[in-house]
Amino acid sequence: MKWQKLGLLYKPENEKSWMKSHASIPIVRSSGDGKLRVYFSTRNMKGLSYPTYLEVAADNPLRILKLPGDVLLKHGLPGTFDDAGIMSSWLVEDEDSTRLWMYYIGWNKKDTVPYHLSIGLAESNDGGVTFMKHSNGPLLDRGISEIYFNTAPCVLKDNDQWRMWYVSGTGWQKIRDRFEPKYLIRHAVSDDGINWEKYNEPCIGYSEDTEAIGRPCVFRENGLFKMLYSYRMLDGYRTDPKKSYRLGYAESADGIKWRRRDELVGIQRSEAGWDSEMMCYCYYYKAQDRALLFYNGNGFGSSGIGVAVREY
């Protein structure tokens, strides 16, 4: 793949009390009439996340047509899996397009480590303008075979089966005075998109320059499953660009066993500017015969959302 960067699309500037900073984990779908709806998650003054969206022109994704209006989901009751933050992660339409399902990340604050993450589900019956939680509990969470956390799902329908690629925590390591998480990508399947059976083997594992692998984005092309993802080191990734997030790429014939081919990702961090320190949390979307890449830059989305177009 090869990409041409179009530039920075949007960065929150404390426009609302619940939107002080960040535009993390973009997800894109058509909203009709030549518009694209870009979902993302922002943070309030306390650093707690809420999902929202804006709309852009499909033929010029840097032209904003509608700014964020309100939060899409409120935090859960105290003690539930999403009481300290919600971040949208993936959207799936049902067969007749009457409902839109949002798979999201629920946050809890912790005392021993900084946080705990689980996967929840919300539904929309109006084309993605408003959402209602499917349940007050998570769809996927840590368990007997995964003892840390589940997060950042990508969900596709593959014939009669639902398939999920998600981030699975494998441990916390204390570096200086802070615990940092390790995680990789695993796979799960479902008959209904709600009840999931997990595979225990990693899809994308660790390497010499990879101690955390995040936000898988899977699509089908030329008979292959293809995945874009973010990867980083554990120590120094917050401040050192050499150890921080960059984008990676892998291919698979069956969606379970993957061949990592990061050298083919076709896009790198800029020498200066909003995406010079990090590139992460990308989303691949085809619009009007073009393939677009929406992604975050520095500060895990604090510098905003940018767009690139694929060159063939």
mmCIF file of C-alpha atoms in Angstrom:
data_model
loop_
_atom_site.group_PDB
_atom_site.id
_atom_site.type_symbol
_atom_site.label_atom_id
_atom_site.label_comp_id
_atom_site.label_asym_id
_atom_site.label_seq_id
_atom_site.Cartn_x
_atom_site.Cartn_y
_atom_site.Cartn_z
ATOM 1 C CA MET A 1 0.000 0.000 0.000
ATOM 2 C CA LYS A 2 0.974 3.615 -0.493
ATOM 3 C CA TRP A 3 -0.757 6.631 1.009
ATOM 4 C CA GLN A 4 -0.821 10.374 0.364
ATOM 5 C CA LYS A 5 -1.525 12.438 3.444
ATOM 6 C CA LEU A 6 -4.299 14.996 2.984
ATOM 7 C CA GLY A 7 -3.836 16.704 6.351
ATOM 8 C CA LEU A 8 -5.457 17.306 9.713
ATOM 9 C CA LEU A 9 -9.239 17.013 9.747
ATOM 10 C CA TYR A 10 -10.271 18.010 13.248
ATOM 11 C CA LYS A 11 -8.917 18.755 16.707
ATOM 12 C CA PRO A 12 -11.231 19.618 19.653
ATOM 13 C CA GLU A 13 -10.489 22.980 21.235
ATOM 14 C CA ASN A 14 -12.502 22.887 24.473
ATOM 15 C CA GLU A 15 -15.745 23.725 22.615
ATOM 16 C CA LYS A 16 -17.939 21.960 25.189
ATOM 17 C CA SER A 17 -17.602 20.924 28.826
ATOM 18 C CA TRP A 18 -17.444 17.261 27.816
ATOM 19 C CA MET A 19 -15.115 17.917 24.845
ATOM 20 C CA LYS A 20 -12.003 19.589 26.182
ATOM 21 C CA SER A 21 -9.477 17.555 24.174
ATOM 22 C CA HIS A 22 -8.819 14.476 22.041
ATOM 23 C CA ALA A 23 -10.543 12.998 18.987
ATOM 24 C CA SER A 24 -9.498 9.367 19.405
ATOM 25 C CA ILE A 25 -10.257 6.159 17.467
ATOM 26 C CA PRO A 26 -12.061 7.417 14.346
ATOM 27 C CA ILE A 27 -14.759 5.232 12.733
ATOM 28 C CA VAL A 28 -16.374 6.228 9.418
ATOM 29 C CA ARG A 29 -19.611 5.415 7.603
ATOM 30 C CA SER A 30 -21.727 7.101 4.944
ATOM 31 C CA SER A 31 -24.636 9.218 6.181
ATOM 32 C CA GLY A 32 -26.014 9.749 2.640
ATOM 33 C CA ASP A 33 -26.140 12.779 0.309
ATOM 34 C CA GLY A 34 -22.384 12.783 -0.226
ATOM 35 C CA LYS A 35 -21.576 12.953 3.499
ATOM 36 C CA LEU A 36 -19.381 10.862 5.753
ATOM 37 C CA ARG A 37 -20.013 10.602 9.457
ATOM 38 C CA VAL A 38 -16.810 10.376 11.501
ATOM 39 C CA TYR A 39 -17.321 8.932 14.970
ATOM 40 C CA PHE A 40 -14.650 9.477 17.608
ATOM 41 C CA SER A 41 -14.176 9.794 21.353
ATOM 42 C CA THR A 42 -13.281 12.963 23.181
ATOM 43 C CA ARG A 43 -12.325 13.785 26.784
ATOM 44 C CA ASN A 44 -13.688 16.176 29.375
ATOM 45 C CA MET A 45 -11.688 18.236 31.884
ATOM 46 C CA LYS A 46 -11.176 15.145 34.067
ATOM 47 C CA GLY A 47 -9.855 13.101 31.129
ATOM 48 C CA LEU A 48 -12.965 10.894 30.915
ATOM 49 C CA SER A 49 -14.026 9.789 27.421
ATOM 50 C CA TYR A 50 -17.336 10.221 25.585
ATOM 51 C CA PRO A 51 -18.265 9.181 22.007
ATOM 52 C CA THR A 52 -19.623 11.686 19.488
ATOM 53 C CA TYR A 53 -19.399 12.392 15.742
ATOM 54 C CA LEU A 54 -18.981 15.035 13.060
ATOM 55 C CA GLU A 55 -19.807 14.992 9.352
ATOM 56 C CA VAL A 56 -17.544 15.738 6.379
ATOM 57 C CA ALA A 57 -17.901 15.859 2.593
ATOM 58 C CA ALA A 58 -17.241 12.488 0.953
ATOM 59 C CA ASP A 59 -15.427 14.123 -1.973
ATOM 60 C CA ASN A 60 -13.328 16.282 0.377
ATOM 61 C CA PRO A 61 -12.998 14.641 3.807
ATOM 62 C CA LEU A 62 -11.198 17.698 5.200
ATOM 63 C CA ARG A 63 -14.323 19.839 4.681
ATOM 64 C CA ILE A 64 -16.432 19.687 7.836
ATOM 65 C CA LEU A 65 -20.183 19.937 7.257
ATOM 66 C CA LYS A 66 -21.422 19.351 10.806
ATOM 67 C CA LEU A 67 -19.601 19.748 14.109
ATOM 68 C CA PRO A 68 -20.247 17.453 17.104
ATOM 69 C CA GLY A 69 -23.594 18.049 18.768
ATOM 70 C CA ASP A 70 -23.872 15.869 21.866
ATOM 71 C CA VAL A 71 -22.501 12.743 23.524
ATOM 72 C CA LEU A 72 -23.818 9.467 22.107
ATOM 73 C CA LEU A 73 -23.592 7.376 25.276
ATOM 74 C CA LYS A 74 -23.400 8.311 28.943
ATOM 75 C CA HIS A 75 -21.203 6.582 31.475
ATOM 76 C CA GLY A 76 -22.615 3.606 33.329
ATOM 77 C CA LEU A 77 -23.783 3.394 36.923
ATOM 78 C CA PRO A 78 -21.060 3.375 39.608
ATOM 79 C CA GLY A 79 -19.412 -0.018 39.693
ATOM 80 C CA THR A 80 -20.362 -1.039 36.141
ATOM 81 C CA PHE A 81 -17.844 -1.733 33.379
ATOM 82 C CA ASP A 82 -18.157 1.699 31.700
ATOM 83 C CA ASP A 83 -18.559 4.027 34.687
ATOM 84 C CA ALA A 84 -15.345 5.995 33.976
ATOM 85 C CA GLY A 85 -15.330 6.338 30.192
ATOM 86 C CA ILE A 86 -16.755 5.168 26.865
ATOM 87 C CA MET A 87 -14.914 5.070 23.535
ATOM 88 C CA SER A 88 -16.558 3.914 20.300
ATOM 89 C CA SER A 89 -14.469 1.289 18.489
ATOM 90 C CA TRP A 90 -16.444 -0.243 15.566
ATOM 91 C CA LEU A 91 -19.766 -0.034 13.699
ATOM 92 C CA VAL A 92 -21.719 -2.855 12.024
ATOM 93 C CA GLU A 93 -24.973 -2.571 10.051
ATOM 94 C CA ASP A 94 -27.504 -5.375 10.185
ATOM 95 C CA GLU A 95 -28.651 -7.054 6.986
ATOM 96 C CA ASP A 96 -31.498 -4.670 6.148
ATOM 97 C CA SER A 97 -29.651 -1.578 7.453
ATOM 98 C CA THR A 98 -32.406 -0.774 9.941
ATOM 99 C CA ARG A 99 -30.061 -1.031 12.902
ATOM 100 C CA LEU A 100 -26.501 0.034 13.509
ATOM 101 C CA TRP A 101 -24.451 -1.662 16.190
ATOM 102 C CA MET A 102 -21.630 0.148 17.960
ATOM 103 C CA TYR A 103 -19.006 -1.944 19.725
ATOM 104 C CA TYR A 104 -17.330 0.219 22.316
ATOM 105 C CA ILE A 105 -14.683 0.311 25.033
ATOM 106 C CA GLY A 106 -15.763 0.671 28.663
ATOM 107 C CA TRP A 107 -13.338 2.160 31.178
ATOM 108 C CA ASN A 108 -12.935 1.598 34.923
ATOM 109 C CA LYS A 109 -10.460 3.353 37.175
ATOM 110 C CA LYS A 110 -8.296 1.098 39.334
ATOM 111 C CA ASP A 111 -6.099 1.440 42.415
ATOM 112 C CA THR A 112 -3.396 -1.141 41.684
ATOM 113 C CA VAL A 113 -3.053 -0.313 37.968
ATOM 114 C CA PRO A 114 -4.357 2.803 36.153
ATOM 115 C CA TYR A 115 -7.463 1.286 34.522
ATOM 116 C CA HIS A 116 -9.482 -1.746 33.397
ATOM 117 C CA LEU A 117 -11.044 -2.132 29.920
ATOM 118 C CA SER A 118 -13.976 -4.199 28.619
ATOM 119 C CA ILE A 119 -16.056 -4.394 25.420
ATOM 120 C CA GLY A 120 -19.674 -3.229 25.299
ATOM 121 C CA LEU A 121 -22.413 -2.895 22.681
ATOM 122 C CA ALA A 122 -24.896 -0.139 21.818
ATOM 123 C CA GLU A 123 -27.620 -0.028 19.140
ATOM 124 C CA SER A 124 -29.050 2.688 16.895
ATOM 125 C CA ASN A 125 -32.403 2.596 15.102
ATOM 126 C CA ASP A 126 -32.052 5.987 13.399
ATOM 127 C CA GLY A 127 -28.975 5.487 11.247
ATOM 128 C CA GLY A 128 -26.398 6.262 13.903
ATOM 129 C CA VAL A 129 -27.709 9.617 15.160
ATOM 130 C CA THR A 130 -28.542 8.272 18.626
ATOM 131 C CA PHE A 131 -27.598 5.054 20.442
ATOM 132 C CA MET A 132 -28.905 2.971 23.329
ATOM 133 C CA LYS A 133 -26.835 0.472 25.286
ATOM 134 C CA HIS A 134 -27.583 -3.173 24.605
ATOM 135 C CA SER A 135 -26.913 -4.026 28.249
ATOM 136 C CA ASN A 136 -25.396 -2.656 31.435
ATOM 137 C CA GLY A 137 -22.759 -5.372 31.352
ATOM 138 C CA PRO A 138 -19.915 -6.064 28.897
ATOM 139 C CA LEU A 139 -19.951 -8.482 25.966
ATOM 140 C CA LEU A 140 -16.300 -9.426 26.463
ATOM 141 C CA ASP A 141 -14.195 -9.087 29.569
ATOM 142 C CA ARG A 142 -11.263 -10.753 31.263
ATOM 143 C CA GLY A 143 -11.779 -14.351 32.289
ATOM 144 C CA ILE A 144 -10.091 -17.616 33.076
ATOM 145 C CA SER A 145 -7.929 -17.581 29.930
ATOM 146 C CA GLU A 146 -7.427 -13.789 29.733
ATOM 147 C CA ILE A 147 -6.745 -12.329 33.134
ATOM 148 C CA TYR A 148 -6.143 -8.642 32.326
ATOM 149 C CA PHE A 149 -8.498 -6.898 29.876
ATOM 150 C CA ASN A 150 -10.301 -6.935 26.493
ATOM 151 C CA THR A 151 -10.624 -3.792 24.374
ATOM 152 C CA ALA A 152 -10.661 -2.049 20.951
ATOM 153 C CA PRO A 153 -12.728 -4.536 18.887
ATOM 154 C CA CYS A 154 -13.023 -4.690 15.104
ATOM 155 C CA VAL A 155 -16.091 -6.694 14.000
ATOM 156 C CA LEU A 156 -16.962 -8.018 10.522
ATOM 157 C CA LYS A 157 -19.716 -10.254 9.195
ATOM 158 C CA ASP A 158 -18.197 -13.129 7.225
ATOM 159 C CA ASN A 159 -21.043 -15.007 5.518
ATOM 160 C CA ASP A 160 -23.178 -16.377 8.381
ATOM 161 C CA GLN A 161 -20.535 -15.804 11.039
ATOM 162 C CA TRP A 162 -19.541 -12.731 13.017
ATOM 163 C CA ARG A 163 -15.818 -12.287 13.558
ATOM 164 C CA MET A 164 -14.021 -10.040 15.999
ATOM 165 C CA TRP A 165 -10.385 -9.033 16.253
ATOM 166 C CA TYR A 166 -9.701 -7.351 19.568
ATOM 167 C CA VAL A 167 -6.929 -6.223 21.882
ATOM 168 C CA SER A 168 -6.114 -8.602 24.721
ATOM 169 C CA GLY A 169 -4.075 -7.468 27.708
ATOM 170 C CA THR A 170 -1.205 -9.743 28.681
ATOM 171 C CA GLY A 171 0.215 -7.911 31.703
ATOM 172 C CA TRP A 172 1.279 -4.708 33.407
ATOM 173 C CA GLN A 173 4.886 -3.707 33.971
ATOM 174 C CA LYS A 174 5.996 -1.024 36.403
ATOM 175 C CA ILE A 175 8.358 1.421 34.716
ATOM 176 C CA ARG A 176 9.714 4.009 37.107
ATOM 177 C CA ASP A 177 6.574 5.101 38.998
ATOM 178 C CA ARG A 178 3.913 4.031 36.481
ATOM 179 C CA PHE A 179 2.377 0.726 35.445
ATOM 180 C CA GLU A 180 2.322 0.310 31.651
ATOM 181 C CA PRO A 181 0.151 -2.266 29.819
ATOM 182 C CA LYS A 182 1.221 -4.967 27.386
ATOM 183 C CA TYR A 183 -1.310 -6.200 24.824
ATOM 184 C CA LEU A 184 -1.715 -8.020 21.524
ATOM 185 C CA ILE A 185 -4.488 -8.973 19.084
ATOM 186 C CA ARG A 186 -6.725 -12.038 19.407
ATOM 187 C CA HIS A 187 -9.758 -13.387 17.542
ATOM 188 C CA ALA A 188 -13.312 -14.389 18.503
ATOM 189 C CA VAL A 189 -16.374 -15.675 16.611
ATOM 190 C CA SER A 190 -20.119 -15.417 17.105
ATOM 191 C CA ASP A 191 -23.415 -16.539 15.548
ATOM 192 C CA ASP A 192 -25.318 -13.412 16.598
ATOM 193 C CA GLY A 193 -22.774 -10.649 17.314
ATOM 194 C CA ILE A 194 -23.550 -10.807 21.030
ATOM 195 C CA ASN A 195 -22.345 -14.161 22.386
ATOM 196 C CA TRP A 196 -18.692 -14.714 21.533
ATOM 197 C CA GLU A 197 -16.292 -17.657 21.566
ATOM 198 C CA LYS A 198 -12.661 -16.632 21.959
ATOM 199 C CA TYR A 199 -9.585 -18.130 20.330
ATOM 200 C CA ASN A 200 -6.691 -18.262 22.776
ATOM 201 C CA GLU A 201 -3.867 -17.865 20.246
ATOM 202 C CA PRO A 202 -2.570 -14.399 19.291
ATOM 203 C CA CYS A 203 -3.210 -13.163 15.755
ATOM 204 C CA ILE A 204 -0.385 -10.634 15.922
ATOM 205 C CA GLY A 205 2.208 -11.272 18.620
ATOM 206 C CA TYR A 206 5.203 -9.481 20.051
ATOM 207 C CA SER A 207 8.559 -8.836 18.369
ATOM 208 C CA GLU A 208 11.787 -7.031 19.177
ATOM 209 C CA ASP A 209 10.251 -3.609 18.512
ATOM 210 C CA THR A 210 6.702 -4.448 19.609
ATOM 211 C CA GLU A 211 5.472 -4.764 23.186
ATOM 212 C CA ALA A 212 1.947 -3.503 22.605
ATOM 213 C CA ILE A 213 -0.289 -3.908 19.538
ATOM 214 C CA GLY A 214 -3.527 -1.937 19.394
ATOM 215 C CA ARG A 215 -6.751 -1.102 17.530
ATOM 216 C CA PRO A 216 -6.964 -3.677 14.714
ATOM 217 C CA CYS A 217 -8.690 -2.556 11.505
ATOM 218 C CA VAL A 218 -9.519 -5.558 9.277
ATOM 219 C CA PHE A 219 -10.874 -5.492 5.713
ATOM 220 C CA ARG A 220 -11.163 -7.934 2.796
ATOM 221 C CA GLU A 221 -9.287 -7.360 -0.461
ATOM 222 C CA ASN A 222 -8.215 -9.660 -3.324
ATOM 223 C CA GLY A 223 -9.228 -12.788 -1.436
ATOM 224 C CA LEU A 224 -7.232 -11.882 1.668
ATOM 225 C CA PHE A 225 -7.962 -10.542 5.103
ATOM 226 C CA LYS A 226 -5.830 -7.433 5.612
ATOM 227 C CA MET A 227 -5.176 -5.722 8.917
ATOM 228 C CA LEU A 228 -3.884 -2.286 9.857
ATOM 229 C CA TYR A 229 -2.948 -1.749 13.504
ATOM 230 C CA SER A 230 -0.847 0.363 15.877
ATOM 231 C CA TYR A 231 2.247 -0.878 17.681
ATOM 232 C CA ARG A 232 4.755 0.523 20.154
ATOM 233 C CA MET A 233 7.355 -0.277 22.786
ATOM 234 C CA LEU A 234 6.648 -0.334 26.523
ATOM 235 C CA ASP A 235 9.247 2.036 27.958
ATOM 236 C CA GLY A 236 9.472 5.590 26.614
ATOM 237 C CA TYR A 237 6.602 5.415 24.125
ATOM 238 C CA ARG A 238 4.892 8.478 25.567
ATOM 239 C CA THR A 239 7.825 10.794 24.824
ATOM 240 C CA ASP A 240 10.244 9.066 22.413
ATOM 241 C CA PRO A 241 9.017 8.868 18.775
ATOM 242 C CA LYS A 242 11.375 5.946 18.118
ATOM 243 C CA LYS A 243 9.463 3.889 20.682
ATOM 244 C CA SER A 244 6.027 5.357 20.188
ATOM 245 C CA TYR A 245 3.020 4.298 18.127
ATOM 246 C CA ARG A 246 3.344 3.713 14.395
ATOM 247 C CA LEU A 247 1.097 1.849 11.969
ATOM 248 C CA GLY A 248 1.635 -1.762 10.980
ATOM 249 C CA TYR A 249 0.163 -4.125 8.399
ATOM 250 C CA ALA A 250 -0.525 -7.877 8.166
ATOM 251 C CA GLU A 251 -2.237 -10.354 5.811
ATOM 252 C CA SER A 252 -4.142 -13.599 6.351
ATOM 253 C CA ALA A 253 -5.930 -16.202 4.249
ATOM 254 C CA ASP A 254 -8.309 -17.241 7.037
ATOM 255 C CA GLY A 255 -8.330 -14.307 9.476
ATOM 256 C CA ILE A 256 -6.743 -16.444 12.201
ATOM 257 C CA LYS A 257 -3.123 -16.976 11.170
ATOM 258 C CA TRP A 258 -1.515 -13.710 10.106
ATOM 259 C CA ARG A 259 1.722 -12.782 8.367
ATOM 260 C CA ARG A 260 3.100 -9.503 9.609
ATOM 261 C CA ARG A 261 4.321 -7.201 6.783
ATOM 262 C CA ASP A 262 4.869 -3.809 8.391
ATOM 263 C CA GLU A 263 7.215 -2.772 5.595
ATOM 264 C CA LEU A 264 4.194 -2.589 3.242
ATOM 265 C CA VAL A 265 2.060 -0.255 5.348
ATOM 266 C CA GLY A 266 2.954 2.663 3.062
ATOM 267 C CA ILE A 267 2.645 5.546 5.526
ATOM 268 C CA GLN A 268 4.990 6.914 8.168
ATOM 269 C CA ARG A 269 5.066 9.646 10.775
ATOM 270 C CA SER A 270 5.805 13.143 9.505
ATOM 271 C CA GLU A 271 9.075 14.923 10.192
ATOM 272 C CA ALA A 272 7.227 17.681 12.058
ATOM 273 C CA GLY A 273 3.722 18.588 13.096
ATOM 274 C CA TRP A 274 0.650 16.909 14.519
ATOM 275 C CA ASP A 275 1.606 13.314 13.519
ATOM 276 C CA SER A 276 5.392 13.477 13.902
ATOM 277 C CA GLU A 277 5.537 11.660 17.269
ATOM 278 C CA MET A 278 2.739 9.105 16.900
ATOM 279 C CA MET A 279 0.472 7.490 14.339
ATOM 280 C CA CYS A 280 -2.244 5.255 15.769
ATOM 281 C CA TYR A 281 -5.873 4.029 15.870
ATOM 282 C CA CYS A 282 -6.475 4.068 12.109
ATOM 283 C CA TYR A 283 -9.641 3.240 10.152
ATOM 284 C CA TYR A 284 -9.763 2.139 6.488
ATOM 285 C CA TYR A 285 -12.802 3.321 4.513
ATOM 286 C CA LYS A 286 -13.747 3.291 0.818
ATOM 287 C CA ALA A 287 -15.710 6.317 -0.408
ATOM 288 C CA GLN A 288 -16.500 7.278 -4.020
ATOM 289 C CA ASP A 289 -13.933 4.875 -5.527
ATOM 290 C CA ARG A 290 -11.231 6.085 -3.163
ATOM 291 C CA ALA A 291 -9.707 4.339 -0.166
ATOM 292 C CA LEU A 292 -9.281 6.689 2.768
ATOM 293 C CA LEU A 293 -7.333 6.264 5.984
ATOM 294 C CA PHE A 294 -8.488 8.159 9.065
ATOM 295 C CA TYR A 295 -5.992 8.089 11.929
ATOM 296 C CA ASN A 296 -4.745 9.775 15.093
ATOM 297 C CA GLY A 297 -1.428 11.477 15.630
ATOM 298 C CA ASN A 298 0.468 12.740 18.654
ATOM 299 C CA GLY A 299 -0.822 12.291 22.171
ATOM 300 C CA PHE A 300 -3.175 9.337 21.462
ATOM 301 C CA GLY A 301 -5.556 11.620 19.591
ATOM 302 C CA SER A 302 -4.965 14.877 21.478
ATOM 303 C CA SER A 303 -3.589 16.392 18.259
ATOM 304 C CA GLY A 304 -6.711 15.325 16.353
ATOM 305 C CA ILE A 305 -7.789 13.193 13.394
ATOM 306 C CA GLY A 306 -6.035 13.223 10.035
ATOM 307 C CA VAL A 307 -6.822 11.715 6.645
ATOM 308 C CA ALA A 308 -4.779 10.041 3.913
ATOM 309 C CA VAL A 309 -5.837 8.701 0.494
ATOM 310 C CA ARG A 310 -4.551 5.460 -0.981
ATOM 311 C CA GLU A 311 -2.484 5.660 -4.179
ATOM 312 C CA TYR A 312 -2.801 2.784 -6.667
#
